[in-house]
Amino acid sequence: MIVRYAQGSDLPKLAALYRQTVLVNAPEYYTHAQTQIWASFSRDADQFKQFILGVTTFVAEDDSGILGFAGIGEEGHVVSTYVRKDYLRRGVGSILMQAVLEQAREFKLKRLYAEASAFSLGLFQKLGFQIYDMEVVDRQGVEFQRYLVELNL
């Protein structure tokens, strides 16, 4: 497996991975309406491009293709962590988050923070992130509860 920076040419594959990850994993924790709204984000090409290329996004891949991605903004916001459904719980998320942590050190950040879903919360906690609050957000009239997590470096 290699970890590299995301490129514009990755966007269609990353959008498909994002959508598939949400559609497979979200139903265990979220309603059908929540899952569908969440997955639909990948269809907005401009917003998805900003989501991936507007921050530093790392991509993990092997001979089978892209395994996952994780992104961090310059201010320490971990904006994404998604792993292909057939590679869950095989260390890909941890490897991607290690790249995020290295980037944070390069940026000389003192704190990382994220809005974790119910199915990504375990990964964040495994890496030492702590829940400091919860929030409810509205997406197209559908409410979502998220965990606000942080890691002091």
Short mmCIF file of N, CA and C in Angstrom, two decimals:
data_model
loop_
_atom_site.label_atom_id
_atom_site.label_comp_id
_atom_site.label_asym_id
_atom_site.label_seq_id
_atom_site.Cartn_x
_atom_site.Cartn_y
_atom_site.Cartn_z
N MET A 1 0.84 -1.18 0.00
CA MET A 1 0.00 0.00 0.00
C MET A 1 0.88 1.24 0.00
N ILE A 2 0.46 2.22 -0.78
CA ILE A 2 1.15 3.51 -0.78
C ILE A 2 0.15 4.58 -0.35
N VAL A 3 0.67 5.66 0.21
CA VAL A 3 -0.14 6.82 0.56
C VAL A 3 0.44 7.99 -0.20
N ARG A 4 -0.43 8.72 -0.89
CA ARG A 4 -0.01 9.84 -1.72
C ARG A 4 -1.04 10.95 -1.60
N TYR A 5 -0.71 12.10 -2.19
CA TYR A 5 -1.66 13.21 -2.22
C TYR A 5 -2.73 12.96 -3.28
N ALA A 6 -3.94 13.40 -3.00
CA ALA A 6 -5.03 13.31 -3.96
C ALA A 6 -4.77 14.24 -5.13
N GLN A 7 -5.24 13.84 -6.30
CA GLN A 7 -5.11 14.63 -7.53
C GLN A 7 -6.50 14.80 -8.14
N GLY A 8 -6.63 15.78 -8.99
CA GLY A 8 -7.90 16.01 -9.66
C GLY A 8 -8.41 14.79 -10.40
N SER A 9 -7.52 14.02 -10.96
CA SER A 9 -7.93 12.82 -11.70
C SER A 9 -8.52 11.74 -10.79
N ASP A 10 -8.31 11.86 -9.48
CA ASP A 10 -8.86 10.89 -8.52
C ASP A 10 -10.33 11.16 -8.19
N LEU A 11 -10.83 12.34 -8.49
CA LEU A 11 -12.14 12.75 -8.01
C LEU A 11 -13.27 11.77 -8.32
N PRO A 12 -13.41 11.25 -9.54
CA PRO A 12 -14.51 10.30 -9.78
C PRO A 12 -14.41 9.04 -8.90
N LYS A 13 -13.22 8.51 -8.73
CA LYS A 13 -13.06 7.30 -7.91
C LYS A 13 -13.27 7.61 -6.44
N LEU A 14 -12.82 8.77 -5.98
CA LEU A 14 -13.03 9.15 -4.58
C LEU A 14 -14.51 9.39 -4.30
N ALA A 15 -15.20 10.00 -5.24
CA ALA A 15 -16.64 10.22 -5.07
C ALA A 15 -17.38 8.88 -5.00
N ALA A 16 -17.01 7.94 -5.83
CA ALA A 16 -17.65 6.62 -5.81
C ALA A 16 -17.35 5.90 -4.49
N LEU A 17 -16.12 5.98 -4.03
CA LEU A 17 -15.74 5.35 -2.76
C LEU A 17 -16.52 5.99 -1.61
N TYR A 18 -16.60 7.31 -1.60
CA TYR A 18 -17.34 8.05 -0.57
C TYR A 18 -18.78 7.56 -0.52
N ARG A 19 -19.42 7.58 -1.69
CA ARG A 19 -20.84 7.19 -1.76
C ARG A 19 -21.03 5.75 -1.29
N GLN A 20 -20.21 4.85 -1.77
CA GLN A 20 -20.33 3.44 -1.40
C GLN A 20 -20.10 3.24 0.10
N THR A 21 -19.11 3.92 0.66
CA THR A 21 -18.81 3.81 2.09
C THR A 21 -20.01 4.26 2.91
N VAL A 22 -20.60 5.38 2.55
CA VAL A 22 -21.75 5.89 3.28
C VAL A 22 -22.94 4.94 3.14
N LEU A 23 -23.23 4.50 1.92
CA LEU A 23 -24.39 3.63 1.70
C LEU A 23 -24.26 2.29 2.42
N VAL A 24 -23.04 1.79 2.55
CA VAL A 24 -22.82 0.50 3.22
C VAL A 24 -22.81 0.64 4.74
N ASN A 25 -22.16 1.68 5.26
CA ASN A 25 -21.94 1.80 6.70
C ASN A 25 -22.99 2.60 7.46
N ALA A 26 -23.51 3.64 6.85
CA ALA A 26 -24.43 4.53 7.55
C ALA A 26 -25.70 3.84 8.04
N PRO A 27 -26.31 2.91 7.29
CA PRO A 27 -27.57 2.33 7.75
C PRO A 27 -27.51 1.66 9.12
N GLU A 28 -26.33 1.29 9.56
CA GLU A 28 -26.21 0.69 10.90
C GLU A 28 -26.48 1.73 11.99
N TYR A 29 -26.26 3.00 11.69
CA TYR A 29 -26.36 4.07 12.68
C TYR A 29 -27.37 5.16 12.34
N TYR A 30 -27.75 5.27 11.07
CA TYR A 30 -28.56 6.38 10.61
C TYR A 30 -29.80 5.89 9.87
N THR A 31 -30.80 6.77 9.77
CA THR A 31 -32.02 6.42 9.06
C THR A 31 -31.76 6.35 7.55
N HIS A 32 -32.73 5.82 6.84
CA HIS A 32 -32.62 5.76 5.37
C HIS A 32 -32.48 7.18 4.80
N ALA A 33 -33.30 8.11 5.28
CA ALA A 33 -33.24 9.49 4.77
C ALA A 33 -31.88 10.12 5.05
N GLN A 34 -31.35 9.93 6.25
CA GLN A 34 -30.03 10.47 6.58
C GLN A 34 -28.96 9.88 5.66
N THR A 35 -29.02 8.58 5.47
CA THR A 35 -28.03 7.89 4.63
C THR A 35 -28.07 8.42 3.20
N GLN A 36 -29.26 8.57 2.65
CA GLN A 36 -29.39 9.03 1.26
C GLN A 36 -28.89 10.46 1.09
N ILE A 37 -29.22 11.34 2.02
CA ILE A 37 -28.77 12.74 1.94
C ILE A 37 -27.25 12.80 2.05
N TRP A 38 -26.70 12.06 2.99
CA TRP A 38 -25.26 12.04 3.20
C TRP A 38 -24.55 11.55 1.94
N ALA A 39 -25.01 10.45 1.40
CA ALA A 39 -24.37 9.88 0.20
C ALA A 39 -24.49 10.80 -1.01
N SER A 40 -25.55 11.60 -1.08
CA SER A 40 -25.79 12.45 -2.25
C SER A 40 -24.74 13.56 -2.40
N PHE A 41 -24.03 13.89 -1.34
CA PHE A 41 -23.01 14.93 -1.39
C PHE A 41 -21.99 14.64 -2.50
N SER A 42 -21.69 13.37 -2.72
CA SER A 42 -20.68 13.00 -3.72
C SER A 42 -21.11 13.36 -5.14
N ARG A 43 -22.37 13.64 -5.35
CA ARG A 43 -22.87 13.97 -6.70
C ARG A 43 -22.68 15.44 -7.06
N ASP A 44 -22.41 16.28 -6.08
CA ASP A 44 -22.19 17.70 -6.34
C ASP A 44 -20.71 17.88 -6.68
N ALA A 45 -20.39 17.89 -7.95
CA ALA A 45 -19.00 17.87 -8.41
C ALA A 45 -18.17 19.03 -7.86
N ASP A 46 -18.74 20.23 -7.84
CA ASP A 46 -17.98 21.39 -7.36
C ASP A 46 -17.69 21.30 -5.87
N GLN A 47 -18.71 20.96 -5.09
CA GLN A 47 -18.51 20.85 -3.64
C GLN A 47 -17.57 19.69 -3.31
N PHE A 48 -17.73 18.57 -4.01
CA PHE A 48 -16.87 17.42 -3.73
C PHE A 48 -15.42 17.74 -4.10
N LYS A 49 -15.22 18.44 -5.20
CA LYS A 49 -13.86 18.84 -5.58
C LYS A 49 -13.23 19.70 -4.48
N GLN A 50 -13.97 20.66 -3.95
CA GLN A 50 -13.48 21.51 -2.86
C GLN A 50 -13.19 20.68 -1.62
N PHE A 51 -14.05 19.73 -1.32
CA PHE A 51 -13.93 18.82 -0.17
C PHE A 51 -12.60 18.05 -0.24
N ILE A 52 -12.20 17.65 -1.43
CA ILE A 52 -10.97 16.86 -1.62
C ILE A 52 -9.75 17.74 -1.87
N LEU A 53 -9.85 18.66 -2.81
CA LEU A 53 -8.68 19.43 -3.24
C LEU A 53 -8.52 20.77 -2.53
N GLY A 54 -9.53 21.19 -1.77
CA GLY A 54 -9.43 22.44 -1.02
C GLY A 54 -8.64 22.31 0.26
N VAL A 55 -8.27 21.09 0.59
CA VAL A 55 -7.46 20.77 1.77
C VAL A 55 -6.37 19.81 1.33
N THR A 56 -5.54 19.38 2.25
CA THR A 56 -4.55 18.34 1.93
C THR A 56 -5.22 16.99 2.14
N THR A 57 -5.44 16.27 1.05
CA THR A 57 -6.10 14.96 1.14
C THR A 57 -5.11 13.88 0.73
N PHE A 58 -5.04 12.88 1.58
CA PHE A 58 -4.18 11.72 1.33
C PHE A 58 -5.03 10.58 0.80
N VAL A 59 -4.45 9.81 -0.12
CA VAL A 59 -5.12 8.66 -0.72
C VAL A 59 -4.26 7.44 -0.47
N ALA A 60 -4.89 6.37 0.00
CA ALA A 60 -4.20 5.09 0.16
C ALA A 60 -4.63 4.20 -1.00
N GLU A 61 -3.66 3.54 -1.61
CA GLU A 61 -4.01 2.63 -2.71
C GLU A 61 -3.05 1.46 -2.76
N ASP A 62 -3.52 0.40 -3.39
CA ASP A 62 -2.68 -0.76 -3.66
C ASP A 62 -3.03 -1.25 -5.06
N ASP A 63 -2.64 -2.45 -5.39
CA ASP A 63 -2.89 -2.98 -6.74
C ASP A 63 -4.39 -3.08 -7.06
N SER A 64 -5.23 -3.14 -6.04
CA SER A 64 -6.67 -3.26 -6.28
C SER A 64 -7.34 -1.89 -6.49
N GLY A 65 -6.58 -0.80 -6.29
CA GLY A 65 -7.13 0.53 -6.49
C GLY A 65 -7.08 1.37 -5.23
N ILE A 66 -7.91 2.40 -5.19
CA ILE A 66 -7.95 3.31 -4.05
C ILE A 66 -8.67 2.61 -2.89
N LEU A 67 -8.02 2.64 -1.73
CA LEU A 67 -8.55 1.98 -0.54
C LEU A 67 -9.23 2.95 0.41
N GLY A 68 -8.87 4.24 0.33
CA GLY A 68 -9.47 5.21 1.21
C GLY A 68 -8.80 6.56 1.06
N PHE A 69 -9.34 7.54 1.79
CA PHE A 69 -8.76 8.88 1.77
C PHE A 69 -9.05 9.59 3.08
N ALA A 70 -8.21 10.57 3.40
CA ALA A 70 -8.38 11.40 4.59
C ALA A 70 -7.82 12.77 4.29
N GLY A 71 -8.51 13.81 4.74
CA GLY A 71 -8.09 15.18 4.45
C GLY A 71 -7.99 16.04 5.69
N ILE A 72 -7.07 17.00 5.64
CA ILE A 72 -6.85 17.94 6.74
C ILE A 72 -6.66 19.34 6.18
N GLY A 73 -7.33 20.30 6.82
CA GLY A 73 -7.14 21.71 6.48
C GLY A 73 -5.97 22.28 7.26
N GLU A 74 -5.45 23.41 6.80
CA GLU A 74 -4.28 24.03 7.42
C GLU A 74 -4.51 24.42 8.87
N GLU A 75 -5.76 24.63 9.27
CA GLU A 75 -6.06 25.04 10.63
C GLU A 75 -6.28 23.85 11.58
N GLY A 76 -6.16 22.61 11.06
CA GLY A 76 -6.28 21.42 11.90
C GLY A 76 -7.61 20.70 11.82
N HIS A 77 -8.46 21.12 10.90
CA HIS A 77 -9.75 20.46 10.73
C HIS A 77 -9.56 19.18 9.91
N VAL A 78 -9.85 18.04 10.51
CA VAL A 78 -9.82 16.77 9.78
C VAL A 78 -11.18 16.68 9.09
N VAL A 79 -11.18 16.91 7.79
CA VAL A 79 -12.44 17.05 7.05
C VAL A 79 -12.98 15.73 6.50
N SER A 80 -12.11 14.72 6.39
CA SER A 80 -12.59 13.46 5.83
C SER A 80 -11.73 12.29 6.29
N THR A 81 -12.39 11.15 6.40
CA THR A 81 -11.73 9.86 6.61
C THR A 81 -12.70 8.81 6.11
N TYR A 82 -12.43 8.26 4.94
CA TYR A 82 -13.31 7.27 4.33
C TYR A 82 -12.47 6.10 3.83
N VAL A 83 -12.94 4.89 4.10
CA VAL A 83 -12.23 3.67 3.70
C VAL A 83 -13.18 2.80 2.90
N ARG A 84 -12.65 2.21 1.84
CA ARG A 84 -13.44 1.32 0.98
C ARG A 84 -14.03 0.18 1.81
N LYS A 85 -15.27 -0.18 1.49
CA LYS A 85 -16.02 -1.13 2.32
C LYS A 85 -15.32 -2.46 2.53
N ASP A 86 -14.57 -2.94 1.55
CA ASP A 86 -13.90 -4.24 1.71
C ASP A 86 -12.55 -4.13 2.41
N TYR A 87 -12.18 -2.92 2.85
CA TYR A 87 -10.91 -2.72 3.58
C TYR A 87 -11.13 -2.13 4.97
N LEU A 88 -12.37 -2.12 5.43
CA LEU A 88 -12.65 -1.63 6.77
C LEU A 88 -12.00 -2.53 7.81
N ARG A 89 -11.52 -1.90 8.88
CA ARG A 89 -10.91 -2.61 10.01
C ARG A 89 -9.69 -3.43 9.61
N ARG A 90 -8.96 -2.91 8.61
CA ARG A 90 -7.73 -3.57 8.16
C ARG A 90 -6.53 -2.61 8.24
N GLY A 91 -6.70 -1.50 8.97
CA GLY A 91 -5.61 -0.58 9.21
C GLY A 91 -5.49 0.57 8.25
N VAL A 92 -6.31 0.62 7.21
CA VAL A 92 -6.21 1.69 6.22
C VAL A 92 -6.52 3.05 6.84
N GLY A 93 -7.60 3.12 7.62
CA GLY A 93 -7.95 4.39 8.27
C GLY A 93 -6.85 4.88 9.19
N SER A 94 -6.25 3.96 9.93
CA SER A 94 -5.15 4.34 10.84
C SER A 94 -3.94 4.84 10.07
N ILE A 95 -3.62 4.19 8.97
CA ILE A 95 -2.49 4.61 8.14
C ILE A 95 -2.75 6.01 7.56
N LEU A 96 -3.96 6.23 7.07
CA LEU A 96 -4.30 7.55 6.54
C LEU A 96 -4.25 8.62 7.63
N MET A 97 -4.73 8.28 8.81
CA MET A 97 -4.70 9.25 9.90
C MET A 97 -3.27 9.52 10.37
N GLN A 98 -2.38 8.56 10.23
CA GLN A 98 -0.97 8.82 10.55
C GLN A 98 -0.41 9.87 9.58
N ALA A 99 -0.81 9.79 8.31
CA ALA A 99 -0.38 10.81 7.34
C ALA A 99 -0.95 12.17 7.72
N VAL A 100 -2.19 12.20 8.19
CA VAL A 100 -2.80 13.44 8.66
C VAL A 100 -2.03 14.00 9.84
N LEU A 101 -1.67 13.14 10.79
CA LEU A 101 -0.92 13.59 11.96
C LEU A 101 0.46 14.13 11.57
N GLU A 102 1.11 13.48 10.61
CA GLU A 102 2.41 13.99 10.14
C GLU A 102 2.25 15.35 9.49
N GLN A 103 1.17 15.52 8.72
CA GLN A 103 0.91 16.82 8.08
C GLN A 103 0.66 17.88 9.15
N ALA A 104 -0.06 17.52 10.21
CA ALA A 104 -0.33 18.46 11.31
C ALA A 104 0.97 18.91 11.96
N ARG A 105 1.90 17.98 12.13
CA ARG A 105 3.19 18.35 12.71
C ARG A 105 3.95 19.28 11.77
N GLU A 106 3.87 19.01 10.47
CA GLU A 106 4.52 19.88 9.49
C GLU A 106 3.92 21.28 9.52
N PHE A 107 2.59 21.36 9.70
CA PHE A 107 1.90 22.65 9.81
C PHE A 107 2.14 23.29 11.18
N LYS A 108 2.79 22.56 12.09
CA LYS A 108 3.05 23.02 13.47
C LYS A 108 1.74 23.31 14.22
N LEU A 109 0.77 22.44 14.01
CA LEU A 109 -0.52 22.61 14.66
C LEU A 109 -0.46 22.10 16.10
N LYS A 110 -1.27 22.70 16.94
CA LYS A 110 -1.34 22.29 18.34
C LYS A 110 -2.59 21.48 18.63
N ARG A 111 -3.55 21.52 17.68
CA ARG A 111 -4.83 20.84 17.90
C ARG A 111 -5.41 20.38 16.57
N LEU A 112 -5.97 19.18 16.57
CA LEU A 112 -6.77 18.68 15.45
C LEU A 112 -8.21 18.55 15.94
N TYR A 113 -9.15 18.76 15.04
CA TYR A 113 -10.55 18.60 15.41
C TYR A 113 -11.34 18.07 14.22
N ALA A 114 -12.47 17.44 14.52
CA ALA A 114 -13.30 16.85 13.47
C ALA A 114 -14.73 16.72 13.96
N GLU A 115 -15.62 16.51 13.01
CA GLU A 115 -17.00 16.16 13.29
C GLU A 115 -17.12 14.69 12.89
N ALA A 116 -17.17 13.82 13.89
CA ALA A 116 -17.15 12.38 13.63
C ALA A 116 -18.56 11.81 13.55
N SER A 117 -18.75 10.94 12.61
CA SER A 117 -20.00 10.20 12.52
C SER A 117 -19.97 9.06 13.53
N ALA A 118 -21.10 8.44 13.73
CA ALA A 118 -21.15 7.30 14.66
C ALA A 118 -20.22 6.18 14.21
N PHE A 119 -20.08 5.98 12.88
CA PHE A 119 -19.22 4.87 12.46
C PHE A 119 -17.75 5.25 12.32
N SER A 120 -17.39 6.51 12.38
CA SER A 120 -15.96 6.88 12.36
C SER A 120 -15.43 7.22 13.75
N LEU A 121 -16.33 7.36 14.72
CA LEU A 121 -15.92 7.77 16.06
C LEU A 121 -14.86 6.83 16.65
N GLY A 122 -15.01 5.54 16.47
CA GLY A 122 -14.06 4.57 17.02
C GLY A 122 -12.64 4.81 16.53
N LEU A 123 -12.48 5.12 15.26
CA LEU A 123 -11.14 5.38 14.71
C LEU A 123 -10.53 6.60 15.39
N PHE A 124 -11.31 7.66 15.50
CA PHE A 124 -10.79 8.87 16.14
C PHE A 124 -10.39 8.59 17.59
N GLN A 125 -11.23 7.86 18.31
CA GLN A 125 -10.91 7.56 19.71
C GLN A 125 -9.68 6.67 19.82
N LYS A 126 -9.53 5.74 18.91
CA LYS A 126 -8.35 4.86 18.90
C LYS A 126 -7.07 5.68 18.78
N LEU A 127 -7.15 6.79 18.06
CA LEU A 127 -5.98 7.64 17.85
C LEU A 127 -5.81 8.72 18.93
N GLY A 128 -6.66 8.68 19.94
CA GLY A 128 -6.51 9.60 21.06
C GLY A 128 -7.41 10.82 21.04
N PHE A 129 -8.25 10.96 20.03
CA PHE A 129 -9.19 12.08 20.00
C PHE A 129 -10.21 11.91 21.13
N GLN A 130 -10.63 13.02 21.70
CA GLN A 130 -11.62 13.04 22.78
C GLN A 130 -12.87 13.77 22.30
N ILE A 131 -14.03 13.27 22.72
CA ILE A 131 -15.29 13.97 22.44
C ILE A 131 -15.36 15.19 23.35
N TYR A 132 -15.60 16.37 22.77
CA TYR A 132 -15.79 17.55 23.60
C TYR A 132 -17.19 18.13 23.49
N ASP A 133 -17.98 17.63 22.54
CA ASP A 133 -19.37 18.09 22.41
C ASP A 133 -20.06 17.26 21.34
N MET A 134 -21.34 17.51 21.18
CA MET A 134 -22.11 16.91 20.09
C MET A 134 -22.87 18.05 19.42
N GLU A 135 -23.22 17.84 18.16
CA GLU A 135 -23.99 18.86 17.45
C GLU A 135 -25.01 18.18 16.56
N VAL A 136 -26.04 18.92 16.23
CA VAL A 136 -27.04 18.47 15.28
C VAL A 136 -26.98 19.43 14.10
N VAL A 137 -26.80 18.89 12.90
CA VAL A 137 -26.75 19.70 11.70
C VAL A 137 -27.91 19.33 10.79
N ASP A 138 -28.32 20.27 9.97
CA ASP A 138 -29.42 20.05 9.04
C ASP A 138 -28.88 20.00 7.62
N ARG A 139 -29.17 18.93 6.93
CA ARG A 139 -28.79 18.77 5.52
C ARG A 139 -30.06 18.51 4.72
N GLN A 140 -30.47 19.51 3.96
CA GLN A 140 -31.65 19.40 3.10
C GLN A 140 -32.89 18.96 3.90
N GLY A 141 -33.04 19.52 5.09
CA GLY A 141 -34.20 19.23 5.91
C GLY A 141 -34.09 17.96 6.75
N VAL A 142 -32.96 17.30 6.70
CA VAL A 142 -32.74 16.08 7.49
C VAL A 142 -31.66 16.37 8.52
N GLU A 143 -31.96 16.07 9.78
CA GLU A 143 -31.01 16.34 10.85
C GLU A 143 -30.08 15.17 11.12
N PHE A 144 -28.83 15.51 11.45
CA PHE A 144 -27.79 14.53 11.78
C PHE A 144 -27.16 14.92 13.11
N GLN A 145 -26.86 13.93 13.92
CA GLN A 145 -26.10 14.18 15.13
C GLN A 145 -24.66 13.75 14.87
N ARG A 146 -23.72 14.64 15.26
CA ARG A 146 -22.30 14.33 15.06
C ARG A 146 -21.56 14.57 16.37
N TYR A 147 -20.45 13.85 16.50
CA TYR A 147 -19.57 14.01 17.65
C TYR A 147 -18.46 15.00 17.30
N LEU A 148 -18.27 15.97 18.15
CA LEU A 148 -17.17 16.92 17.96
C LEU A 148 -15.99 16.37 18.75
N VAL A 149 -14.91 16.09 18.04
CA VAL A 149 -13.74 15.46 18.67
C VAL A 149 -12.52 16.33 18.44
N GLU A 150 -11.54 16.19 19.35
CA GLU A 150 -10.30 16.96 19.21
C GLU A 150 -9.15 16.13 19.76
N LEU A 151 -7.97 16.51 19.27
CA LEU A 151 -6.72 15.91 19.73
C LEU A 151 -5.72 17.03 19.91
N ASN A 152 -5.25 17.20 21.14
CA ASN A 152 -4.22 18.19 21.40
C ASN A 152 -2.87 17.56 21.11
N LEU A 153 -2.06 18.25 20.30
CA LEU A 153 -0.76 17.70 19.90
C LEU A 153 0.36 18.25 20.78
#
